CSV table of C-alpha atoms in Angstrom, one decimal:
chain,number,residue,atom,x,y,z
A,1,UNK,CA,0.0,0.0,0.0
A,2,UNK,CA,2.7,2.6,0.6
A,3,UNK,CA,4.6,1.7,-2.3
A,4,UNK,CA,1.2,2.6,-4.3
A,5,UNK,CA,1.2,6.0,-2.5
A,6,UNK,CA,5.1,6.9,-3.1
A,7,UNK,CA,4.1,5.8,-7.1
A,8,UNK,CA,1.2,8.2,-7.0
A,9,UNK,CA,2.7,10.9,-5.3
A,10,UNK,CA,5.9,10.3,-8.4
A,11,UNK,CA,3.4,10.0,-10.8
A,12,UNK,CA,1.0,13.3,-10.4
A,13,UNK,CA,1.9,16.6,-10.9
A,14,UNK,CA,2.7,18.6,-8.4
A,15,UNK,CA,-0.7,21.1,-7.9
A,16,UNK,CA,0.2,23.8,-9.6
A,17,UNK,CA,1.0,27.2,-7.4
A,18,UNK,CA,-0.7,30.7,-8.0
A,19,UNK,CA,1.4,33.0,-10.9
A,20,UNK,CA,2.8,36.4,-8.9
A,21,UNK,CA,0.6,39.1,-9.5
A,22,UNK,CA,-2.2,36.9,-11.2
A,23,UNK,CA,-5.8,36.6,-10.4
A,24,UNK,CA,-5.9,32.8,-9.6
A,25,UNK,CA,-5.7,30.4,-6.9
A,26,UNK,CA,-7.3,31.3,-3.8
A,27,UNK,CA,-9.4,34.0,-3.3
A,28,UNK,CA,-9.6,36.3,-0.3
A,29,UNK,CA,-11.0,39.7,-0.3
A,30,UNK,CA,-11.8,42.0,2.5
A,31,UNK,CA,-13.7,44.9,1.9
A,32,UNK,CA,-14.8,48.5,4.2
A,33,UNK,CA,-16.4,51.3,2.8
A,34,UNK,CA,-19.5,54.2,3.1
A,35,UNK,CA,-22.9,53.7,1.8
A,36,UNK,CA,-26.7,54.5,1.8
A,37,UNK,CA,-29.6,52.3,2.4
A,38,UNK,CA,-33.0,52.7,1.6
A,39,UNK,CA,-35.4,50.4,2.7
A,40,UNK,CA,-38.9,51.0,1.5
A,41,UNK,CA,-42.5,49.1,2.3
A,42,UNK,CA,-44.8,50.0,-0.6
A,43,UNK,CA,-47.8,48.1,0.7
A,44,UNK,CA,-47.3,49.1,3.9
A,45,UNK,CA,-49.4,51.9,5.7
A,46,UNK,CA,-48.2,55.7,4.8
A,47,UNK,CA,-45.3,53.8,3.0
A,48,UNK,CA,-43.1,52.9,5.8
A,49,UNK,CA,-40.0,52.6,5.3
A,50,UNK,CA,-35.8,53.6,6.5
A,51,UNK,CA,-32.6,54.5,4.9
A,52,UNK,CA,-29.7,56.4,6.1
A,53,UNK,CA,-25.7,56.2,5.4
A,54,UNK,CA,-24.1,52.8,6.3
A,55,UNK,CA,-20.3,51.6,7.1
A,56,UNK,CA,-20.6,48.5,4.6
A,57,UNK,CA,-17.7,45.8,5.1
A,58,UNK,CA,-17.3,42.4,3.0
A,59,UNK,CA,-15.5,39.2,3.4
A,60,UNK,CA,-15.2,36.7,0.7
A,61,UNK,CA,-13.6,33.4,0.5
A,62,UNK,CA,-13.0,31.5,-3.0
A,63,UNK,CA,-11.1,30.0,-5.4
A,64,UNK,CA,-10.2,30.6,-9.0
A,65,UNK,CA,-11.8,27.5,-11.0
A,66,UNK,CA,-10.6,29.3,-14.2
A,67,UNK,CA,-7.9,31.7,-15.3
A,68,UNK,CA,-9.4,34.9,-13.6
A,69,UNK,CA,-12.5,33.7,-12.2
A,70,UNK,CA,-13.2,33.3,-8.7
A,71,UNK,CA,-15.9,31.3,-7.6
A,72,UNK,CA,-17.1,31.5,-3.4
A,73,UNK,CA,-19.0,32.9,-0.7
A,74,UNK,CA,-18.8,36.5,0.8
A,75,UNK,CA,-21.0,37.7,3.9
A,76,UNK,CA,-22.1,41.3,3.7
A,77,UNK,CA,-23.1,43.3,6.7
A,78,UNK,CA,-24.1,47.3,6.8
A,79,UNK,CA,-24.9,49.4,10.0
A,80,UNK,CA,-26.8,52.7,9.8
A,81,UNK,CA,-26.5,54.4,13.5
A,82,UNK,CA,-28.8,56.9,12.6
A,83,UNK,CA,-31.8,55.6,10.2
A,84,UNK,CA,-34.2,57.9,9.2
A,85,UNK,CA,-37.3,56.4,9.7
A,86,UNK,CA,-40.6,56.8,7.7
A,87,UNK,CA,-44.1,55.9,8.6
A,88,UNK,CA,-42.6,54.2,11.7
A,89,UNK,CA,-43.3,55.9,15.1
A,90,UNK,CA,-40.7,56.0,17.2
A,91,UNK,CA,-39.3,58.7,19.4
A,92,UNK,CA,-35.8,56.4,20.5
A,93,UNK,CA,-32.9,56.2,18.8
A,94,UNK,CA,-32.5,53.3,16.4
A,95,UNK,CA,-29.6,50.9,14.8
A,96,UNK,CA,-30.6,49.3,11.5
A,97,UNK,CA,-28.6,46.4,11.2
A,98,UNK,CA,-28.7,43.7,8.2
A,99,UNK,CA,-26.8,41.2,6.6
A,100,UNK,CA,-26.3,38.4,4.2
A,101,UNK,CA,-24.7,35.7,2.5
A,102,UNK,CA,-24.1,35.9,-1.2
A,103,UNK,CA,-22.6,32.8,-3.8
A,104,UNK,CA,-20.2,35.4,-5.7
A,105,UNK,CA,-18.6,35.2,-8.7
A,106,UNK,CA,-15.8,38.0,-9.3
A,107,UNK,CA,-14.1,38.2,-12.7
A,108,UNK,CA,-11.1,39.7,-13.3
A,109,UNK,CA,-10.9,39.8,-17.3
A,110,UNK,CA,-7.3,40.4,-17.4
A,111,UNK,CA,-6.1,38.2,-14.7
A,112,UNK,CA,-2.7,40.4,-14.6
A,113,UNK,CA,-4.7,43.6,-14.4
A,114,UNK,CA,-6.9,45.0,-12.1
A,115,UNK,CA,-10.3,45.5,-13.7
A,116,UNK,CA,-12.4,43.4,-12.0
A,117,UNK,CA,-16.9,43.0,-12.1
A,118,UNK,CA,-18.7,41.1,-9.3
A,119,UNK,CA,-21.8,39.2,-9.2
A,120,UNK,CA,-23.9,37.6,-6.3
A,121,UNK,CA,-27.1,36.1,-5.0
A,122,UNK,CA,-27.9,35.2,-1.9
A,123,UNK,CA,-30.1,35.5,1.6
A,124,UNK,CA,-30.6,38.6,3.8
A,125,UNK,CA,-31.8,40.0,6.8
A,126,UNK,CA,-32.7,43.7,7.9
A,127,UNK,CA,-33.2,44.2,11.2
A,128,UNK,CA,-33.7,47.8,13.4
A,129,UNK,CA,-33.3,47.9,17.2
A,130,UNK,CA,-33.6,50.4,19.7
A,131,UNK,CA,-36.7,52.0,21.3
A,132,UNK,CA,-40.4,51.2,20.1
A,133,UNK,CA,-38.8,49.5,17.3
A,134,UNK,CA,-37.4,46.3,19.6
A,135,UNK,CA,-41.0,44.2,18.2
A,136,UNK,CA,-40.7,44.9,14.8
A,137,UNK,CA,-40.1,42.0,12.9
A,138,UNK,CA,-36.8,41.4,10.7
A,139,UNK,CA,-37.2,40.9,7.7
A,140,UNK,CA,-35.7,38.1,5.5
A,141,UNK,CA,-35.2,37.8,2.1
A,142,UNK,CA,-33.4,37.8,-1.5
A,143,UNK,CA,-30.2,39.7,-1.7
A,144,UNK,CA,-28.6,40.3,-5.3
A,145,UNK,CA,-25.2,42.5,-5.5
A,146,UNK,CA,-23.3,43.3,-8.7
A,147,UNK,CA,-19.7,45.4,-8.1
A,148,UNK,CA,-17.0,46.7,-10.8
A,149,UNK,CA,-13.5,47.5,-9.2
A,150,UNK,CA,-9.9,48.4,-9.8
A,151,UNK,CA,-7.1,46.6,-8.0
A,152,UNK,CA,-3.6,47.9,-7.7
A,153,UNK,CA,-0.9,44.8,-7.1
A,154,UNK,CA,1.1,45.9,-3.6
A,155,UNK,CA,3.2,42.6,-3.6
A,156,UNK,CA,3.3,39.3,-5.8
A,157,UNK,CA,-0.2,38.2,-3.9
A,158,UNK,CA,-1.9,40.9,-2.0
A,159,UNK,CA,-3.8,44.1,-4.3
A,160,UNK,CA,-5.6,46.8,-2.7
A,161,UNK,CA,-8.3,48.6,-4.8
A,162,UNK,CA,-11.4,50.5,-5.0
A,163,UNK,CA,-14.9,48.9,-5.5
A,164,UNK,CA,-18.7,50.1,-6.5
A,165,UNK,CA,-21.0,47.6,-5.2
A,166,UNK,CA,-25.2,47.6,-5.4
A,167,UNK,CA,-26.8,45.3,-3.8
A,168,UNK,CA,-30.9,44.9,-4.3
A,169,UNK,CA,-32.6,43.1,-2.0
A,170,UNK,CA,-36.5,42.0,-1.7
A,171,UNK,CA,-37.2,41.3,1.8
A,172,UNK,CA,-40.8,40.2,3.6
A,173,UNK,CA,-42.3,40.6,7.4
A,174,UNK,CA,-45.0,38.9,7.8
A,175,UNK,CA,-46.6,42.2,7.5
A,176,UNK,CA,-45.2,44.0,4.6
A,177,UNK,CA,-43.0,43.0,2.2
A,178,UNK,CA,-39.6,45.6,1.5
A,179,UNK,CA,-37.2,46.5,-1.4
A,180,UNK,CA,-34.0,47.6,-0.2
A,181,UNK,CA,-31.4,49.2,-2.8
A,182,UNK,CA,-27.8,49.6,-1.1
A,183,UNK,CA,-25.2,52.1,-3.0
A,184,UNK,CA,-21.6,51.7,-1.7
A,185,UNK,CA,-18.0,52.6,-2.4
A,186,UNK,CA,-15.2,50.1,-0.9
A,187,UNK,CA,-11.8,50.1,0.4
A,188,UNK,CA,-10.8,46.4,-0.6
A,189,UNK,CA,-8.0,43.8,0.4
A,190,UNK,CA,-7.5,41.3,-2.3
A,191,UNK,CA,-5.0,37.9,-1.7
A,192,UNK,CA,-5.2,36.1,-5.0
């Protein structure tokens, strides 16, 4: 049985290691930025709704399945201190918090470069706290995000870059049903 292993180990190709300052291999990207939110209920009484300015911040994970293209999973989370609430009584102050998990593909279509569009789909969850507000329900739901960025290489692995990202999301209470659109510009840490 060991001689089988030592054969195999001979007989395979080493796994091939990522190219300096080329978009493949694994895939790590951290990312912090400044956004808005807006939340709004349509169907909802006096069309209830929130939005204010949120410190966005992204982690993906992945791996590059071809030259450029990184397939994974990021988890997105924004925080608005200071909603502005509409249609929604409440004299406290609020945090809107809400999150997801998105399958992401980001493609880089010069993997030496630093061009680089973003696509996801996944699950969310917007949730405000503080005051009145404690009851209301969170609400769940479809997130989709698109992004296009630039990455500048700092070392054979590690790029640092700026990145657009929208994400849409279609969320439901049991009361009310929401759309949420979330504008952001990003600071981002690429290893790849």
């Amino acid at each position: 049985m060991k001689l089988v292993i030592v054969i195999a180990c001979v007989a395979l190709p080493a796994s091939a290691t990522a190219a300096p300052r080329t978009h493949d291999g694994l895939y790590l990207q951290l990312s912090i930025g400044a956004g808005y939110q807006r939340a709004h209920a349509p169907d909802a009484e006096l069309g209830a709704g929130l939005g204010g300015f949120t410190v966005p911040v992204q982690i993906a994970l992945g791996y590059s399945v071809l030259p450029g293209l990184a397939l994974g999973a990021a988890l997105v989370a924004d925080t608005t201190l200071v909603p502005q609430l509409r249609g929604l009584s409440s004299n406290a102050r609020t945090t809107e918090l809400n999150g997801g998990a998105l399958a992401i593909a980001d493609y880089y279509p010069w993997r030496e470069h630093g061009l680089h569009v973003q696509l996801g789909v996944g699950w969310g969850r917007v949730d405000v706290i503080g005051g009145a507000l404690d009851d209301y329900p969170s609400a769940r739901g479809l997130l989709v995000g698109t992004a296009v960025g630039y990455d500048f290489w700092v070392s054979p692995e590690w790029s640092i870059g700026v990145v657009a990202r929208a994400l849409l999301g279609v969320m439901r209470t049991n009361d009310a049903s929401y759309t949420m659109v979330q504008p952001a510009l990003l600071a981002s840490f690429t290893y790849n």
